[in-house]
Amino acid sequence: MVEFKIDARSLREFADIVVSLNQEAKIDFTNKGLSTKIIDPAHIAMVLLEIDKDTFQDFKVEDEESIGIDIERLRNAMKLASSTDIINFKADGKRISIKYGNLSYNIPIIDPSSISTPKMLNLEIPNKIITDFNLVLTGIKAAENFADVVTFHMKTDELKILAKGESDLENAELSIPKSLAKEYVFSEEAKSSYSLDYLSNFVRSLESVTDISIMLKTDYPLKIEAPVFNGKGKVTFILAPRIESI
Amino acid sequence: MDLPLAEKYRPQFLDQLKRDKAIEEIRKWARAWKEGKPIKPGLLIYGPPGTGKTSAAMALAREMGWEYYELNASDVRSKKLLEQTAILTSQYFQLSDHPSRLKLIVLDEVDSLYERNEQGYDTGGKSAILQLLNSTQNPVVLIANDPYQLKSSTTGRQIADKCLEVNFQRYRSTQIYSTLKEICFKENMNCPDDVLKDIAERANGDMRAAINDLEGFNANFRGETRDQTENIYSLINDAIFGRRDFQEIKIGMINLGEDPNNLILFFIENIFKLNDDKMKFHEALERLAKADVFLGRVLSRNNYAMWGYANDLISSISTMKLPPNKNYRFSYPNLIRKMAELRTSRNIRRNISAMGGRYVHKSSNFVSLNILPIIASISAKDEKFKNKMKERFGDIFEELESIEP
């Protein structure tokens, strides 16, 4: 049995992050908190999410347990909650019950073995930049107007986020110079392209984030890490590189 | 957990498939991918069920170090999935900690994507596959039972142009036999040799079916001697040669739970080769003929009590003790086999007859018997007539050509 209380805003952010990749999630509960690994149906992106139990109130987990949740249903159940409402979450046997105010919902639990989870990757990425989240968000929003692919280019003194339109004349480019970065680790020039849809869905699902770290290597998965829930949780996003046709 | 034997002994490596020539071509195709996208980005593996098509794709991915990304096209959501995920995933490297790894995109059972809707048009599955082959940066495998169905339309031929075609033929019964023997050995099963041979023969080249039969045989008859087992071949062998008496055969036939209409086909098929003693042979066929009359009455009067008389007549063959023949081998009824093989072409014929019937205001039966042969022979000679017919009937008309000689 799993039981906890959390404010609607945080639970909503959690659900938004998961739903940016997949509708269903297998969530592992331990007495330290919860964690989940999500992979999208096309197997090109994954999210790892860990949340410490301090984020919750009255966090109770009897045994370590994995629960399959249809996140879309969870979001529907929370539609009527205002962001300051405290949500009572309880998973027991076959169903999850959600209570806030005078409302209560029950949604079924999905068999967790039916949900595919990604293999853990051991990525070695030499370049890293930590910078302001909103800056990156702006770059990605700018790219959305042009293409469905976004290219990250890391040089000795700046990170460029660029998107090319259909013709060479059309493009958008955001530059993050070394001076704006809180941390800038450069070891080799790197340039790689990624799916903009996935990236923007993910970035737009983050709300409580201020700093974001980006790790980049040529033709290698992109890794983005950010602390969430006031530093009590951590989200990692990994995206497969696009194959550039020659 | 116990896996089914067919799954447990699924070939893990390409060489285990025992298809040297086809495997060589597949390897060549896969190696070409190392140098970038080849002219033929797809691999079309076709062949009847149980010939190792899916196993070949899995083994290839393992051998090349590619991720195996399978879309089973018989899934209801397949078309949408195909467009949303397969085409998307084909543009990206696999998610892995090794740099630049490709993945093998496998569309299993693509035949089901060609299904036409009622108006006779493609539902869009083929054009999605073509788009996938055009845009992919990863190797794509298409697995089909019937390549002909694919090539029956322009889009289908464009797909085939972009694929290396590899045909997986039915396994020979000797190959199936030796595989069964190997499994028996590994599983420590005690299965008589002649049963293995019968299973191998009856499987008709379908390795999976043969292994499933073996498993079924083993599960049902473990530890019992063969004479007490009830399976269709031992029962029929015993009945024909009179190794069991009339009453035992009759009870055995009831226990078998097989439809007497099928059972009688087994008897006809197997007795037919035993014509050394002409008098007994004649008498046996006479009894089967009478039994068949009763089976017919069951159908026409819906009176299933008549099955009893038919069963009596069939079982009574055991009293005649037909003399064994040196060349005798138990075989599966040809009629049933042929009907199954012709199912596709029968369907095509039925559809086109129904369409034609609407034009000439006749039954589809009439069209099938009297008009189709004429249309087929005229269109073979007259190009103009053929094109006109194609206009009227659409793609399905081309399929008619393939089934009419």
PDB file of C-alpha atoms in Angstrom, chain B residues 64-176:
ATOM      1  CA  MET B  64      24.873  -6.815 -36.000  1.00  0.00           C
ATOM      2  CA  GLY B  65      24.517  -5.296 -32.523  1.00  0.00           C
ATOM      3  CA  TRP B  66      21.388  -3.440 -33.577  1.00  0.00           C
ATOM      4  CA  GLU B  67      18.402  -2.762 -31.402  1.00  0.00           C
ATOM      5  CA  TYR B  68      15.365  -4.792 -32.445  1.00  0.00           C
ATOM      6  CA  TYR B  69      12.434  -2.428 -32.854  1.00  0.00           C
ATOM      7  CA  GLU B  70       9.355  -4.376 -33.841  1.00  0.00           C
ATOM      8  CA  LEU B  71       5.980  -3.140 -34.930  1.00  0.00           C
ATOM      9  CA  ASN B  72       3.497  -5.910 -35.275  1.00  0.00           C
ATOM     10  CA  ALA B  73       1.344  -4.760 -38.112  1.00  0.00           C
ATOM     11  CA  SER B  74      -1.624  -6.870 -37.117  1.00  0.00           C
ATOM     12  CA  ASP B  75      -2.082  -4.471 -34.232  1.00  0.00           C
ATOM     13  CA  VAL B  76      -5.263  -2.470 -34.719  1.00  0.00           C
ATOM     14  CA  ARG B  77      -3.481   0.827 -34.217  1.00  0.00           C
ATOM     15  CA  SER B  78      -0.798  -0.220 -36.628  1.00  0.00           C
ATOM     16  CA  LYS B  79      -1.330   2.376 -39.308  1.00  0.00           C
ATOM     17  CA  LYS B  80      -1.236   5.282 -36.914  1.00  0.00           C
ATOM     18  CA  LEU B  81       1.642   3.721 -35.019  1.00  0.00           C
ATOM     19  CA  LEU B  82       3.474   3.169 -38.239  1.00  0.00           C
ATOM     20  CA  GLU B  83       3.179   6.783 -39.203  1.00  0.00           C
ATOM     21  CA  GLN B  84       3.860   8.222 -35.791  1.00  0.00           C
ATOM     22  CA  THR B  85       6.556   5.993 -34.440  1.00  0.00           C
ATOM     23  CA  ALA B  86       8.219   3.906 -37.142  1.00  0.00           C
ATOM     24  CA  ILE B  87       8.868   6.829 -39.466  1.00  0.00           C
ATOM     25  CA  LEU B  88       9.997   8.984 -36.563  1.00  0.00           C
ATOM     26  CA  THR B  89      12.275   6.373 -35.065  1.00  0.00           C
ATOM     27  CA  SER B  90      13.792   5.617 -38.462  1.00  0.00           C
ATOM     28  CA  GLN B  91      15.440   9.060 -38.453  1.00  0.00           C
ATOM     29  CA  TYR B  92      17.282   8.631 -35.177  1.00  0.00           C
ATOM     30  CA  PHE B  93      20.098   6.542 -33.809  1.00  0.00           C
ATOM     31  CA  GLN B  94      19.237   4.013 -31.174  1.00  0.00           C
ATOM     32  CA  LEU B  95      19.237   5.290 -27.580  1.00  0.00           C
ATOM     33  CA  SER B  96      22.438   3.747 -26.375  1.00  0.00           C
ATOM     34  CA  ASP B  97      25.667   4.532 -24.614  1.00  0.00           C
ATOM     35  CA  HIS B  98      27.637   3.376 -27.641  1.00  0.00           C
ATOM     36  CA  PRO B  99      28.023   6.089 -30.263  1.00  0.00           C
ATOM     37  CA  SER B 100      26.055   5.968 -33.516  1.00  0.00           C
ATOM     38  CA  ARG B 101      24.271   2.681 -33.222  1.00  0.00           C
ATOM     39  CA  LEU B 102      21.624   1.755 -35.754  1.00  0.00           C
ATOM     40  CA  LYS B 103      18.469  -0.166 -35.030  1.00  0.00           C
ATOM     41  CA  LEU B 104      16.593  -2.749 -37.010  1.00  0.00           C
ATOM     42  CA  ILE B 105      13.021  -1.667 -37.654  1.00  0.00           C
ATOM     43  CA  VAL B 106      10.908  -4.765 -38.162  1.00  0.00           C
ATOM     44  CA  LEU B 107       7.381  -4.703 -39.540  1.00  0.00           C
ATOM     45  CA  ASP B 108       6.019  -8.150 -38.899  1.00  0.00           C
ATOM     46  CA  GLU B 109       2.978  -9.493 -40.750  1.00  0.00           C
ATOM     47  CA  VAL B 110       2.871  -6.615 -43.196  1.00  0.00           C
ATOM     48  CA  ASP B 111       0.279  -8.539 -45.216  1.00  0.00           C
ATOM     49  CA  SER B 112      -2.379  -7.322 -42.842  1.00  0.00           C
ATOM     50  CA  LEU B 113      -1.544  -3.734 -43.736  1.00  0.00           C
ATOM     51  CA  TYR B 114      -2.660  -4.314 -47.292  1.00  0.00           C
ATOM     52  CA  GLU B 115      -6.161  -5.210 -46.344  1.00  0.00           C
ATOM     53  CA  ARG B 116      -8.563  -3.335 -48.485  1.00  0.00           C
ATOM     54  CA  ASN B 117     -11.662  -1.644 -47.304  1.00  0.00           C
ATOM     55  CA  GLU B 118     -15.025  -2.396 -48.851  1.00  0.00           C
ATOM     56  CA  GLN B 119     -14.584  -0.166 -51.856  1.00  0.00           C
ATOM     57  CA  GLY B 120     -11.465  -2.064 -52.834  1.00  0.00           C
ATOM     58  CA  TYR B 121      -8.938   0.680 -52.178  1.00  0.00           C
ATOM     59  CA  ASP B 122      -5.809   0.457 -50.104  1.00  0.00           C
ATOM     60  CA  THR B 123      -6.240   1.783 -46.600  1.00  0.00           C
ATOM     61  CA  GLY B 124      -2.975   3.676 -46.731  1.00  0.00           C
ATOM     62  CA  GLY B 125      -0.743   1.079 -45.121  1.00  0.00           C
ATOM     63  CA  LYS B 126       1.354   0.647 -48.239  1.00  0.00           C
ATOM     64  CA  SER B 127       2.033   4.330 -48.735  1.00  0.00           C
ATOM     65  CA  ALA B 128       3.122   4.624 -45.100  1.00  0.00           C
ATOM     66  CA  ILE B 129       5.618   1.800 -45.667  1.00  0.00           C
ATOM     67  CA  LEU B 130       6.878   3.453 -48.828  1.00  0.00           C
ATOM     68  CA  GLN B 131       7.334   6.718 -46.973  1.00  0.00           C
ATOM     69  CA  LEU B 132       9.211   4.841 -44.261  1.00  0.00           C
ATOM     70  CA  LEU B 133      11.571   3.263 -46.799  1.00  0.00           C
ATOM     71  CA  ASN B 134      12.193   6.613 -48.462  1.00  0.00           C
ATOM     72  CA  SER B 135      12.974   8.499 -45.299  1.00  0.00           C
ATOM     73  CA  THR B 136      14.617   5.873 -43.134  1.00  0.00           C
ATOM     74  CA  GLN B 137      18.212   6.127 -41.977  1.00  0.00           C
ATOM     75  CA  ASN B 138      17.970   2.742 -40.321  1.00  0.00           C
ATOM     76  CA  PRO B 139      17.644  -0.755 -41.790  1.00  0.00           C
ATOM     77  CA  VAL B 140      14.044  -1.896 -42.242  1.00  0.00           C
ATOM     78  CA  VAL B 141      12.788  -5.479 -42.460  1.00  0.00           C
ATOM     79  CA  LEU B 142       9.357  -6.303 -43.846  1.00  0.00           C
ATOM     80  CA  ILE B 143       8.011  -9.744 -43.072  1.00  0.00           C
ATOM     81  CA  ALA B 144       5.199 -11.134 -45.207  1.00  0.00           C
ATOM     82  CA  ASN B 145       3.549 -14.420 -46.029  1.00  0.00           C
ATOM     83  CA  ASP B 146       2.483 -13.541 -49.518  1.00  0.00           C
ATOM     84  CA  PRO B 147       4.717 -11.204 -51.544  1.00  0.00           C
ATOM     85  CA  TYR B 148       2.327 -11.363 -54.439  1.00  0.00           C
ATOM     86  CA  GLN B 149      -0.306  -9.462 -52.504  1.00  0.00           C
ATOM     87  CA  LEU B 150       2.230  -6.709 -51.921  1.00  0.00           C
ATOM     88  CA  LYS B 151       3.118  -6.351 -55.559  1.00  0.00           C
ATOM     89  CA  SER B 152      -0.478  -6.175 -56.734  1.00  0.00           C
ATOM     90  CA  SER B 153      -0.477  -2.369 -56.766  1.00  0.00           C
ATOM     91  CA  THR B 154       1.801   0.400 -57.975  1.00  0.00           C
ATOM     92  CA  THR B 155       2.722   1.480 -54.460  1.00  0.00           C
ATOM     93  CA  GLY B 156       3.428  -2.130 -53.595  1.00  0.00           C
ATOM     94  CA  ARG B 157       5.782  -2.504 -56.540  1.00  0.00           C
ATOM     95  CA  GLN B 158       7.569   0.686 -55.509  1.00  0.00           C
ATOM     96  CA  ILE B 159       8.017  -0.834 -52.060  1.00  0.00           C
ATOM     97  CA  ALA B 160       9.378  -4.041 -53.560  1.00  0.00           C
ATOM     98  CA  ASP B 161      11.821  -1.985 -55.668  1.00  0.00           C
ATOM     99  CA  LYS B 162      13.344  -0.608 -52.500  1.00  0.00           C
ATOM    100  CA  CYS B 163      13.746  -4.010 -50.903  1.00  0.00           C
ATOM    101  CA  LEU B 164      16.037  -6.941 -51.243  1.00  0.00           C
ATOM    102  CA  GLU B 165      13.704  -9.907 -51.489  1.00  0.00           C
ATOM    103  CA  VAL B 166      14.535 -13.111 -49.733  1.00  0.00           C
ATOM    104  CA  ASN B 167      12.324 -16.145 -49.971  1.00  0.00           C
ATOM    105  CA  PHE B 168      12.090 -18.565 -47.068  1.00  0.00           C
ATOM    106  CA  GLN B 169      10.769 -21.801 -48.464  1.00  0.00           C
ATOM    107  CA  ARG B 170       9.069 -24.500 -46.456  1.00  0.00           C
ATOM    108  CA  TYR B 171      11.426 -26.726 -44.538  1.00  0.00           C
ATOM    109  CA  ARG B 172      11.820 -30.231 -45.864  1.00  0.00           C
ATOM    110  CA  SER B 173      10.339 -32.896 -43.637  1.00  0.00           C
ATOM    111  CA  THR B 174      13.823 -34.367 -43.123  1.00  0.00           C
ATOM    112  CA  GLN B 175      15.035 -31.021 -41.750  1.00  0.00           C
ATOM    113  CA  ILE B 176      12.036 -30.835 -39.437  1.00  0.00           C
TER     114      ILE B 176
END
